[in-house]
């Protein structure tokens, strides 16, 4: 079916509320309804993406084609569900971990393809993947159960939110309820558990899942919990010199001892604007934390809560510092002993879009790095196709 003909089947009568026209506040009132779709992307953004792609505009067209041609975009994709997903620490072989991550990303990919093309076969494939998992999965176990539930919980919720709240999605109510049950029992308990001494990136990934699941479930309590965790963790992860001579800490962390703090910060003992708790671990971990932080703030924004305003200076400093060094600026001796590792990966678009696209800030190094690596694909964990959904401020 031609793309434009298929698009005529996708009626956008359920227009989302433009966040720029919404009164933003520090919390979602207990009696306020959630905005749907509203996990990472809203209706305005999805409509803008579809318009850009059908008009052949770049970088969205190339990003769409990469998504369509990925293994996740195939009509022949086959899910492989597990009843118990076992994820041990480190590189030890697990059971069902890679399969669940891949299947969640495939469901999200198919949901995005449905919104762009209007082809219901994509909605059917997304539903098929989500239905077989919700009929099978009961729990996550192992040392990495929480981060696994974080990676997959956020992506499952994104996919489910789009299919459920897009005309023509065709998801039967009883299957929706079963999927809600999976997120509520197999994912939310893992990601809602808090530990002040968690690695900051893990905690942000878990919080991303909490807020995504909360929106899909219309769960005000979980949503409020996600806001509280964001406000505790972000200042403790992204350092600014205004914080004082040492980083802030999450309440109850027990990191007052300088030696413990240095070990927690992977050996970094000199703190300057933009350094993060995982800078000396690897830029890959920093990239994931940047993405998770932006995801949380973006989802909150769709619900009328401006978390970005509380984190803009920290995100700006971290993006600037890390992008400069990834682009080749020599690493000074005070930073990680003069040697940094890894790449920020496909994790820049959401934060960069808000800071430059909406606020008009100038982040030349981050902009150059994002342009060099576009279209951003997927990390095969929890970030996918964000050039398509967020580059150039589609739909604001």
Coordinates of C-alpha atoms in Angstrom, one line a residue:
X1 CA 0.0 0.0 0.0
X2 CA 1.5 3.4 -0.9
X3 CA 2.6 5.4 2.1
X4 CA 0.3 8.4 1.6
X5 CA -2.7 6.1 1.1
X6 CA -1.9 4.2 4.2
X7 CA -1.6 7.4 6.1
X8 CA -5.2 8.2 5.3
X9 CA -6.1 5.4 7.6
X10 CA -4.3 6.9 10.5
X11 CA -6.7 9.5 11.8
X12 CA -5.1 12.0 14.3
X13 CA -8.3 13.1 15.9
X14 CA -6.9 12.5 19.3
X15 CA -4.6 15.5 19.2
X16 CA -2.3 15.9 22.2
X17 CA -2.0 19.0 24.2
X18 CA 1.0 21.2 23.1
X19 CA 3.2 21.4 26.2
X20 CA 4.1 25.0 25.3
X21 CA 0.5 25.9 25.8
X22 CA 0.1 24.0 29.1
X23 CA 0.6 25.5 32.5
X24 CA 3.7 23.8 33.8
X25 CA 4.1 23.1 37.5
X26 CA 6.3 21.1 40.0
X27 CA 3.9 18.2 40.3
X28 CA 0.9 16.6 38.6
X29 CA -2.2 17.4 40.8
X30 CA -3.8 14.2 42.2
X31 CA -7.0 14.8 40.3
X32 CA -5.4 15.7 37.0
X33 CA -5.6 13.2 34.2
X34 CA -2.5 12.0 32.4
X35 CA -1.9 13.0 28.8
X36 CA -1.9 10.1 26.3
X37 CA 0.2 9.3 24.4
X38 CA 2.7 10.8 26.8
X39 CA 5.7 8.5 27.4
X40 CA 8.7 10.2 25.8
X41 CA 6.7 11.2 22.8
X42 CA 3.3 12.8 22.5
X43 CA 0.7 13.1 19.7
X44 CA 2.1 16.5 18.5
X45 CA 5.6 15.0 18.1
X46 CA 4.3 11.8 16.4
X47 CA 2.3 13.8 13.9
X48 CA 5.2 16.1 13.2
X49 CA 7.5 13.1 12.6
X50 CA 5.0 11.6 10.2
X51 CA 4.8 14.9 8.3
X52 CA 8.6 15.3 8.1
X53 CA 9.0 11.7 6.8
X54 CA 6.3 11.9 4.2
X55 CA 7.7 15.2 3.0
X56 CA 11.1 13.6 2.6
X57 CA 12.8 16.0 5.0
X58 CA 16.2 15.2 6.6
X59 CA 17.4 13.9 9.0
X60 CA 14.0 12.3 9.7
X61 CA 13.7 10.4 6.4
X62 CA 17.1 8.7 6.8
X63 CA 16.3 8.0 10.4
X64 CA 13.0 6.5 9.5
X65 CA 14.6 4.3 6.7
X66 CA 17.2 3.0 9.2
X67 CA 14.5 2.1 11.6
X68 CA 12.4 0.5 9.0
X69 CA 15.3 -1.6 7.7
X70 CA 16.5 -2.7 11.1
X71 CA 15.9 -6.2 12.4
X72 CA 13.3 -4.7 14.7
X73 CA 11.2 -3.3 11.9
X74 CA 10.6 -6.6 10.0
X75 CA 7.1 -8.0 9.7
X76 CA 8.7 -11.4 10.2
X77 CA 10.2 -10.5 13.6
X78 CA 9.5 -13.3 16.1
X79 CA 9.4 -12.7 19.8
X80 CA 11.0 -15.1 22.3
X81 CA 9.3 -14.7 25.7
X82 CA 10.4 -16.1 29.0
X83 CA 8.5 -16.7 32.2
X84 CA 11.5 -15.9 34.4
X85 CA 14.2 -13.6 33.1
X86 CA 17.4 -14.2 34.9
X87 CA 20.1 -11.5 34.6
X88 CA 23.3 -12.1 36.6
X89 CA 26.0 -9.5 37.2
X90 CA 28.7 -8.6 34.6
X91 CA 29.1 -10.6 31.5
X92 CA 27.7 -13.9 32.9
X93 CA 25.2 -15.6 30.6
X94 CA 21.6 -14.9 31.6
X95 CA 18.3 -16.3 30.5
X96 CA 15.9 -14.2 28.5
X97 CA 17.7 -10.9 29.2
X98 CA 18.8 -10.1 25.6
X99 CA 15.6 -11.6 24.3
X100 CA 13.4 -9.3 26.4
X101 CA 15.4 -6.2 25.5
X102 CA 15.3 -7.0 21.8
X103 CA 11.6 -7.8 21.9
X104 CA 10.7 -4.6 23.7
X105 CA 12.7 -2.5 21.2
X106 CA 11.0 -4.4 18.4
X107 CA 7.5 -3.6 19.8
X108 CA 8.5 0.1 20.1
X109 CA 9.9 0.1 16.6
X110 CA 6.8 -1.4 15.2
X111 CA 4.6 1.1 17.1
X112 CA 6.6 4.0 15.6
X113 CA 6.4 2.5 12.1
X114 CA 2.6 2.3 12.6
X115 CA 2.3 5.9 13.5
X116 CA 4.5 7.0 10.5
X117 CA 3.0 4.7 7.8
X118 CA -0.5 4.0 9.1
X119 CA 0.0 0.4 8.2
X120 CA -1.9 -1.7 10.6
X121 CA 0.4 -4.7 10.2
X122 CA 2.9 -2.8 12.3
X123 CA 0.4 -2.3 15.0
X124 CA -0.5 -6.0 14.8
X125 CA 3.2 -7.0 15.1
X126 CA 3.7 -4.7 18.1
X127 CA 0.6 -6.2 19.8
X128 CA 1.7 -9.7 19.0
X129 CA 5.1 -9.1 20.7
X130 CA 3.5 -7.4 23.8
X131 CA 0.8 -10.0 24.1
X132 CA 3.1 -13.0 24.1
X133 CA 5.3 -11.5 26.7
X134 CA 2.4 -10.4 29.0
X135 CA 1.1 -14.0 28.7
X136 CA 4.4 -15.4 29.8
X137 CA 6.6 -13.2 31.9
X138 CA 6.2 -13.4 35.7
X139 CA 9.4 -12.0 37.2
X140 CA 13.0 -10.8 36.9
X141 CA 15.8 -12.3 39.0
X142 CA 19.6 -12.0 39.4
X143 CA 21.9 -9.2 40.4
X144 CA 20.9 -7.2 37.3
X145 CA 17.2 -7.7 37.6
X146 CA 16.6 -4.0 38.4
X147 CA 18.5 -2.6 35.5
X148 CA 16.9 -5.2 33.2
X149 CA 13.5 -4.2 34.4
X150 CA 14.5 -0.6 33.9
X151 CA 15.8 -1.0 30.4
X152 CA 12.8 -3.0 29.3
X153 CA 10.1 -1.4 31.4
X154 CA 10.6 2.0 29.9
X155 CA 10.6 0.7 26.3
X156 CA 7.6 -1.6 26.8
X157 CA 5.7 1.4 28.2
X158 CA 6.6 3.5 25.2
X159 CA 5.4 0.9 22.8
X160 CA 2.2 0.2 24.7
X161 CA 1.4 3.9 25.1
X162 CA 1.5 4.5 21.3
X163 CA -0.5 1.4 20.3
X164 CA -3.1 1.9 23.0
X165 CA -3.7 5.6 22.2
X166 CA -3.4 5.7 18.4
X167 CA -6.6 5.3 16.3
X168 CA -6.5 2.0 14.6
X169 CA -4.2 0.4 17.1
X170 CA -6.7 -2.4 17.7
X171 CA -5.5 -3.6 21.1
X172 CA -8.3 -5.5 22.9
X173 CA -9.1 -4.2 26.3
X174 CA -8.4 -7.6 28.0
X175 CA -4.9 -7.7 26.4
X176 CA -4.2 -4.2 27.6
X177 CA -5.2 -5.2 31.1
X178 CA -2.9 -8.2 31.0
X179 CA 0.0 -6.1 29.8
X180 CA -0.7 -3.6 32.6
X181 CA -0.5 -6.5 35.0
X182 CA 2.9 -7.5 33.6
X183 CA 4.3 -4.0 34.1
X184 CA 2.8 -3.7 37.5
X185 CA 4.1 -7.1 38.9
X186 CA 7.2 -8.0 36.9
X187 CA 8.7 -4.6 36.3
X188 CA 7.5 -1.9 38.7
X189 CA 8.6 -3.6 42.0
X190 CA 12.1 -4.0 40.7
X191 CA 12.5 -0.4 39.5
X192 CA 10.6 1.2 42.3
X193 CA 13.0 -0.3 44.9
X194 CA 15.5 2.4 46.0
X195 CA 19.1 2.1 47.2
X196 CA 21.0 5.4 47.9
X197 CA 24.3 3.7 46.9
X198 CA 23.1 2.5 43.5
X199 CA 25.3 3.5 40.7
X200 CA 23.7 6.8 39.6
X201 CA 23.2 5.6 36.0
X202 CA 21.3 2.5 37.1
X203 CA 19.1 4.6 39.3
X204 CA 18.2 7.0 36.5
X205 CA 17.4 4.1 34.1
X206 CA 15.1 2.7 36.8
X207 CA 13.5 6.0 37.3
X208 CA 12.9 6.3 33.6
X209 CA 11.0 3.1 33.7
X210 CA 9.0 4.1 36.8
X211 CA 7.7 7.3 35.2
X212 CA 7.0 5.6 31.9
X213 CA 5.1 2.8 33.6
X214 CA 3.3 5.3 35.8
X215 CA 1.9 7.2 32.8
X216 CA 0.8 4.1 31.0
X217 CA -0.9 2.8 34.2
X218 CA -2.3 6.3 35.2
X219 CA -0.6 5.7 38.5
X220 CA -0.2 9.0 40.3
X221 CA 1.7 7.5 43.2
X222 CA 4.4 6.0 41.0
X223 CA 4.6 9.2 39.0
X224 CA 5.2 11.2 42.2
X225 CA 7.9 8.7 43.3
X226 CA 9.7 9.1 40.0
X227 CA 9.7 12.9 40.4
X228 CA 11.2 12.6 43.9
X229 CA 13.9 10.2 42.7
X230 CA 14.8 12.5 39.9
X231 CA 15.2 15.4 42.2
X232 CA 17.5 13.5 44.5
X233 CA 19.6 11.7 42.0
X234 CA 20.3 14.3 39.2
X235 CA 22.1 16.8 41.5
X236 CA 24.1 13.9 42.9
X237 CA 25.1 12.6 39.5
X238 CA 25.9 15.7 37.5
X239 CA 28.3 18.0 39.3
X240 CA 28.4 21.8 39.3
X241 CA 30.9 23.9 41.1
X242 CA 28.1 25.7 42.9
X243 CA 27.5 22.4 44.8
X244 CA 30.6 23.0 46.8
X245 CA 34.0 21.3 47.0
X246 CA 32.5 17.8 46.7
X247 CA 29.5 16.3 44.9
X248 CA 26.0 16.3 46.5
X249 CA 24.7 13.0 47.7
X250 CA 21.5 11.1 47.7
X251 CA 20.0 11.2 51.2
X252 CA 21.1 8.1 53.2
X253 CA 24.0 7.2 50.9
X254 CA 26.8 7.3 53.5
X255 CA 29.3 8.9 51.1
X256 CA 30.4 11.6 53.4
X257 CA 33.9 10.1 53.7
X258 CA 36.1 11.5 50.9
X259 CA 37.7 8.2 50.2
X260 CA 34.3 6.5 49.7
X261 CA 33.2 9.4 47.5
X262 CA 36.3 9.1 45.3
X263 CA 35.8 5.3 44.9
X264 CA 32.1 5.9 44.1
X265 CA 33.2 8.4 41.4
X266 CA 35.6 5.8 39.8
X267 CA 38.7 7.5 41.2
X268 CA 37.8 11.1 40.3
X269 CA 38.7 13.4 43.2
X270 CA 38.8 16.8 41.4
X271 CA 35.3 18.1 40.7
X272 CA 34.6 20.7 38.0
X273 CA 31.5 21.7 36.0
X274 CA 30.1 18.9 33.9
X275 CA 31.9 15.9 35.5
X276 CA 29.6 13.1 36.4
X277 CA 29.7 10.2 38.8
X278 CA 30.5 7.8 35.8
X279 CA 32.8 10.0 33.7
X280 CA 35.8 8.0 34.7
X281 CA 34.0 4.7 34.3
X282 CA 33.1 5.3 30.7
X283 CA 31.5 7.8 28.4
X284 CA 29.1 5.0 27.4
X285 CA 27.6 5.0 30.9
X286 CA 27.4 8.8 31.0
X287 CA 25.6 8.7 27.7
X288 CA 23.0 6.3 29.0
X289 CA 22.5 8.5 32.2
X290 CA 22.1 11.6 30.0
X291 CA 19.5 9.8 28.0
X292 CA 17.6 8.5 31.0
X293 CA 17.6 11.9 32.6
X294 CA 16.2 13.5 29.5
X295 CA 13.6 10.7 29.0
X296 CA 12.3 11.3 32.5
X297 CA 12.2 15.1 32.0
X298 CA 10.6 14.7 28.6
X299 CA 7.8 12.4 29.9
X300 CA 7.2 14.7 32.8
X301 CA 6.9 17.6 30.4
X302 CA 4.2 15.9 28.5
X303 CA 2.3 15.6 31.8
X304 CA 2.8 19.3 32.7
X305 CA 5.7 19.0 35.0
X306 CA 8.9 20.9 34.2
X307 CA 11.8 18.8 35.5
X308 CA 14.0 20.2 32.8
X309 CA 14.1 23.6 34.6
X310 CA 15.7 21.9 37.6
X311 CA 18.4 20.1 35.5
X312 CA 19.1 22.4 32.5
X313 CA 22.4 23.7 33.9
X314 CA 23.7 20.3 34.8
X315 CA 22.7 18.7 31.5
X316 CA 24.3 21.7 29.6
X317 CA 27.6 21.3 31.5
X318 CA 27.8 17.6 31.2
X319 CA 26.9 17.6 27.5
X320 CA 29.5 20.3 26.8
X321 CA 32.3 18.7 28.7
X322 CA 31.9 15.2 27.4
X323 CA 31.2 16.2 23.8
X324 CA 34.3 18.3 23.7
X325 CA 36.5 15.4 24.7
X326 CA 34.8 12.9 22.5
X327 CA 35.4 15.3 19.6
X328 CA 39.1 15.1 20.3
X329 CA 40.0 17.9 22.8
X330 CA 42.9 16.6 24.9
X331 CA 41.9 15.3 28.3
X332 CA 43.6 17.2 31.1
X333 CA 45.4 15.4 33.9
X334 CA 42.9 16.4 36.5
X335 CA 40.1 14.5 34.6
X336 CA 40.3 10.7 35.0
X337 CA 44.1 10.9 35.1
X338 CA 44.2 12.3 31.6
X339 CA 42.4 9.4 30.0
X340 CA 38.7 8.8 29.2
X341 CA 37.1 5.9 27.5
X342 CA 34.2 5.2 25.3
X343 CA 31.5 7.1 23.4
X344 CA 28.4 8.8 24.5
X345 CA 26.5 6.8 21.9
X346 CA 23.0 7.5 20.5
X347 CA 22.0 9.3 23.6
X348 CA 22.1 13.1 22.9
X349 CA 19.0 13.9 20.9
X350 CA 16.4 14.4 23.6
X351 CA 18.4 16.6 25.9
X352 CA 20.0 18.6 23.0
X353 CA 16.5 19.1 21.4
X354 CA 15.2 20.7 24.6
X355 CA 18.2 22.8 25.4
X356 CA 18.9 24.1 21.9
X357 CA 15.6 23.6 20.1
X358 CA 13.2 24.8 22.7
X359 CA 15.3 27.1 25.0
X360 CA 17.7 28.5 22.3
X361 CA 20.8 27.6 24.3
X362 CA 24.0 27.2 22.4
X363 CA 25.9 23.8 22.8
X364 CA 28.2 23.8 19.8
X365 CA 30.2 20.7 20.8
X366 CA 27.2 18.6 21.5
X367 CA 25.5 19.8 18.4
X368 CA 28.5 18.9 16.3
X369 CA 28.8 15.5 17.9
X370 CA 25.1 14.8 17.4
X371 CA 25.3 15.8 13.7
X372 CA 28.4 13.7 13.2
X373 CA 26.6 10.6 14.5
X374 CA 23.1 11.1 12.9
X375 CA 20.9 9.4 12.5
X376 CA 21.1 8.0 16.0
X377 CA 20.0 4.4 16.0
X378 CA 19.7 2.3 19.1
X379 CA 21.9 1.1 21.9
X380 CA 20.0 -2.2 21.9
X381 CA 19.1 -1.5 25.6
X382 CA 16.6 1.3 26.1
X383 CA 17.4 4.2 23.6
X384 CA 16.1 4.0 20.0
X385 CA 15.4 6.2 17.0
X386 CA 15.7 9.5 18.8
X387 CA 16.9 11.4 15.7
X388 CA 13.5 10.5 14.3
X389 CA 11.5 11.4 17.3
X390 CA 13.4 14.4 18.7
X391 CA 16.0 16.0 16.3
X392 CA 15.2 19.5 15.2
X393 CA 12.4 19.8 17.7
X394 CA 9.6 18.0 15.8
X395 CA 6.3 19.3 17.2
X396 CA 8.1 21.2 20.0

